[in-house]
PDB file of C-alpha atoms in Angstrom:
ATOM      1  CA  UNK A   1     -28.629  87.334  84.537  1.00  0.00           C
ATOM      2  CA  UNK A   2     -28.212  83.660  85.407  1.00  0.00           C
ATOM      3  CA  UNK A   3     -29.886  83.014  81.973  1.00  0.00           C
ATOM      4  CA  UNK A   4     -27.047  84.540  80.148  1.00  0.00           C
ATOM      5  CA  UNK A   5     -24.033  82.100  81.005  1.00  0.00           C
ATOM      6  CA  UNK A   6     -20.840  81.623  79.171  1.00  0.00           C
ATOM      7  CA  UNK A   7     -20.209  78.756  76.531  1.00  0.00           C
ATOM      8  CA  UNK A   8     -17.728  77.581  79.420  1.00  0.00           C
ATOM      9  CA  UNK A   9     -20.427  76.762  81.684  1.00  0.00           C
ATOM     10  CA  UNK A  10     -21.995  74.394  79.208  1.00  0.00           C
ATOM     11  CA  UNK A  11     -18.842  73.147  78.334  1.00  0.00           C
ATOM     12  CA  UNK A  12     -17.951  72.077  81.850  1.00  0.00           C
ATOM     13  CA  UNK A  13     -21.558  70.756  82.718  1.00  0.00           C
ATOM     14  CA  UNK A  14     -21.226  68.280  79.917  1.00  0.00           C
ATOM     15  CA  UNK A  15     -23.333  70.227  77.090  1.00  0.00           C
ATOM     16  CA  UNK A  16     -20.094  70.091  74.591  1.00  0.00           C
ATOM     17  CA  UNK A  17     -22.396  70.377  71.715  1.00  0.00           C
ATOM     18  CA  UNK A  18     -24.104  73.427  73.036  1.00  0.00           C
ATOM     19  CA  UNK A  19     -20.519  74.891  73.980  1.00  0.00           C
ATOM     20  CA  UNK A  20     -18.870  73.902  70.406  1.00  0.00           C
ATOM     21  CA  UNK A  21     -21.508  75.138  68.291  1.00  0.00           C
ATOM     22  CA  UNK A  22     -22.153  78.506  70.530  1.00  0.00           C
ATOM     23  CA  UNK A  23     -18.080  79.210  70.336  1.00  0.00           C
ATOM     24  CA  UNK A  24     -18.267  78.730  66.465  1.00  0.00           C
ATOM     25  CA  UNK A  25     -21.340  81.110  65.979  1.00  0.00           C
ATOM     26  CA  UNK A  26     -19.528  83.687  68.557  1.00  0.00           C
ATOM     27  CA  UNK A  27     -16.101  83.463  66.519  1.00  0.00           C
ATOM     28  CA  UNK A  28     -17.982  84.139  63.006  1.00  0.00           C
ATOM     29  CA  UNK A  29     -20.249  86.888  64.577  1.00  0.00           C
ATOM     30  CA  UNK A  30     -17.097  88.561  66.115  1.00  0.00           C
ATOM     31  CA  UNK A  31     -15.068  88.355  63.179  1.00  0.00           C
ATOM     32  CA  UNK A  32     -17.492  89.859  60.878  1.00  0.00           C
ATOM     33  CA  UNK A  33     -18.315  92.617  63.692  1.00  0.00           C
ATOM     34  CA  UNK A  34     -14.832  93.279  64.847  1.00  0.00           C
ATOM     35  CA  UNK A  35     -13.013  92.626  61.735  1.00  0.00           C
ATOM     36  CA  UNK A  36     -15.275  94.407  59.244  1.00  0.00           C
ATOM     37  CA  UNK A  37     -16.862  97.121  60.967  1.00  0.00           C
ATOM     38  CA  UNK A  38     -13.725  98.040  63.334  1.00  0.00           C
ATOM     39  CA  UNK A  39     -10.501  96.638  61.559  1.00  0.00           C
ATOM     40  CA  UNK A  40      -9.673  94.627  64.750  1.00  0.00           C
ATOM     41  CA  UNK A  41      -6.955  91.802  64.192  1.00  0.00           C
ATOM     42  CA  UNK A  42      -8.191  88.047  64.378  1.00  0.00           C
ATOM     43  CA  UNK A  43      -6.026  87.676  67.576  1.00  0.00           C
ATOM     44  CA  UNK A  44      -8.225  90.344  69.286  1.00  0.00           C
ATOM     45  CA  UNK A  45     -11.175  87.909  68.403  1.00  0.00           C
ATOM     46  CA  UNK A  46      -9.376  84.925  69.783  1.00  0.00           C
ATOM     47  CA  UNK A  47      -8.381  86.545  72.687  1.00  0.00           C
ATOM     48  CA  UNK A  48     -11.614  88.121  73.525  1.00  0.00           C
ATOM     49  CA  UNK A  49     -13.380  84.867  72.994  1.00  0.00           C
ATOM     50  CA  UNK A  50     -11.348  82.558  74.877  1.00  0.00           C
ATOM     51  CA  UNK A  51     -11.145  84.717  77.897  1.00  0.00           C
ATOM     52  CA  UNK A  52     -14.625  85.514  78.256  1.00  0.00           C
ATOM     53  CA  UNK A  53     -15.054  86.851  81.679  1.00  0.00           C
ATOM     54  CA  UNK A  54     -11.496  86.414  82.816  1.00  0.00           C
ATOM     55  CA  UNK A  55     -10.578  89.166  80.317  1.00  0.00           C
ATOM     56  CA  UNK A  56     -12.071  91.741  82.861  1.00  0.00           C
ATOM     57  CA  UNK A  57      -9.583  90.584  85.369  1.00  0.00           C
ATOM     58  CA  UNK A  58      -6.643  90.961  83.226  1.00  0.00           C
ATOM     59  CA  UNK A  59      -7.907  94.496  82.670  1.00  0.00           C
ATOM     60  CA  UNK A  60      -7.973  95.440  86.264  1.00  0.00           C
ATOM     61  CA  UNK A  61      -4.582  93.715  86.870  1.00  0.00           C
ATOM     62  CA  UNK A  62      -3.289  96.127  83.857  1.00  0.00           C
ATOM     63  CA  UNK A  63      -4.941  99.142  85.750  1.00  0.00           C
ATOM     64  CA  UNK A  64      -3.899  98.166  89.283  1.00  0.00           C
ATOM     65  CA  UNK A  65      -0.207  97.143  88.921  1.00  0.00           C
ATOM     66  CA  UNK A  66       1.244  96.938  85.544  1.00  0.00           C
ATOM     67  CA  UNK A  67       0.338 100.565  84.268  1.00  0.00           C
ATOM     68  CA  UNK A  68       2.587 101.745  87.287  1.00  0.00           C
ATOM     69  CA  UNK A  69       5.766 100.219  85.661  1.00  0.00           C
ATOM     70  CA  UNK A  70       5.051 102.098  82.183  1.00  0.00           C
ATOM     71  CA  UNK A  71       7.515 105.247  81.693  1.00  0.00           C
ATOM     72  CA  UNK A  72       5.283 108.321  81.715  1.00  0.00           C
ATOM     73  CA  UNK A  73       5.990 108.859  77.906  1.00  0.00           C
ATOM     74  CA  UNK A  74       4.240 106.088  76.839  1.00  0.00           C
ATOM     75  CA  UNK A  75       1.400 105.729  79.274  1.00  0.00           C
ATOM     76  CA  UNK A  76      -1.003 107.549  76.663  1.00  0.00           C
ATOM     77  CA  UNK A  77       0.120 105.384  73.726  1.00  0.00           C
ATOM     78  CA  UNK A  78      -0.183 102.133  75.926  1.00  0.00           C
ATOM     79  CA  UNK A  79      -3.723 102.874  77.521  1.00  0.00           C
ATOM     80  CA  UNK A  80      -5.228 103.658  73.734  1.00  0.00           C
ATOM     81  CA  UNK A  81      -3.501 100.390  72.556  1.00  0.00           C
ATOM     82  CA  UNK A  82      -4.945  98.704  75.671  1.00  0.00           C
ATOM     83  CA  UNK A  83      -8.371 100.138  74.823  1.00  0.00           C
ATOM     84  CA  UNK A  84      -8.304  99.787  71.198  1.00  0.00           C
ATOM     85  CA  UNK A  85      -7.084  96.230  71.119  1.00  0.00           C
ATOM     86  CA  UNK A  86      -8.206  94.821  74.292  1.00  0.00           C
ATOM     87  CA  UNK A  87     -10.934  96.506  76.469  1.00  0.00           C
ATOM     88  CA  UNK A  88     -13.066  97.230  73.430  1.00  0.00           C
ATOM     89  CA  UNK A  89     -13.034  93.433  71.832  1.00  0.00           C
ATOM     90  CA  UNK A  90     -13.397  91.701  75.442  1.00  0.00           C
ATOM     91  CA  UNK A  91     -16.733  94.048  76.277  1.00  0.00           C
ATOM     92  CA  UNK A  92     -18.187  93.509  72.849  1.00  0.00           C
ATOM     93  CA  UNK A  93     -17.540  89.555  72.998  1.00  0.00           C
ATOM     94  CA  UNK A  94     -18.679  89.295  76.398  1.00  0.00           C
ATOM     95  CA  UNK A  95     -22.207  90.915  75.794  1.00  0.00           C
ATOM     96  CA  UNK A  96     -22.230  88.887  72.270  1.00  0.00           C
ATOM     97  CA  UNK A  97     -21.008  85.436  73.438  1.00  0.00           C
ATOM     98  CA  UNK A  98     -23.647  85.311  76.380  1.00  0.00           C
ATOM     99  CA  UNK A  99     -26.627  86.369  73.913  1.00  0.00           C
ATOM    100  CA  UNK A 100     -25.510  84.054  71.246  1.00  0.00           C
ATOM    101  CA  UNK A 101     -24.862  81.021  73.890  1.00  0.00           C
ATOM    102  CA  UNK A 102     -28.303  81.659  75.398  1.00  0.00           C
ATOM    103  CA  UNK A 103     -30.112  81.327  72.197  1.00  0.00           C
ATOM    104  CA  UNK A 104     -28.349  78.266  71.060  1.00  0.00           C
ATOM    105  CA  UNK A 105     -28.890  76.640  74.273  1.00  0.00           C
ATOM    106  CA  UNK A 106     -32.468  77.665  73.832  1.00  0.00           C
ATOM    107  CA  UNK A 107     -32.729  76.327  70.745  1.00  0.00           C
ATOM    108  CA  UNK A 108     -31.123  72.983  72.043  1.00  0.00           C
ATOM    109  CA  UNK A 109     -33.516  72.799  74.921  1.00  0.00           C
ATOM    110  CA  UNK A 110     -36.708  73.208  72.568  1.00  0.00           C
ATOM    111  CA  UNK A 111     -35.570  70.424  70.373  1.00  0.00           C
TER     112      UNK A 111
END
């Protein structure tokens, strides 16, 4: 799994060209997949792309602490909104962005 690094890894290690190209490709692919097939908003795509692995921490914070403050009548609707607009885009973006970033880094290391 150490081969599948985030685009932020390449940004902070000085390989900004790999990071920027992979972010652009990730945004295009996520927009096509999430907007085209699942009708997500552009904001869900941007949030999923920028948060990357931190999104899982935000989901855990919601489940552990914030969910307790929501009135019982709204818990089911709030959970459905969280799953549809946050959990699914984060999970899809995490897997797709790691794979695309790996391919971009591999292409630049070969050249």
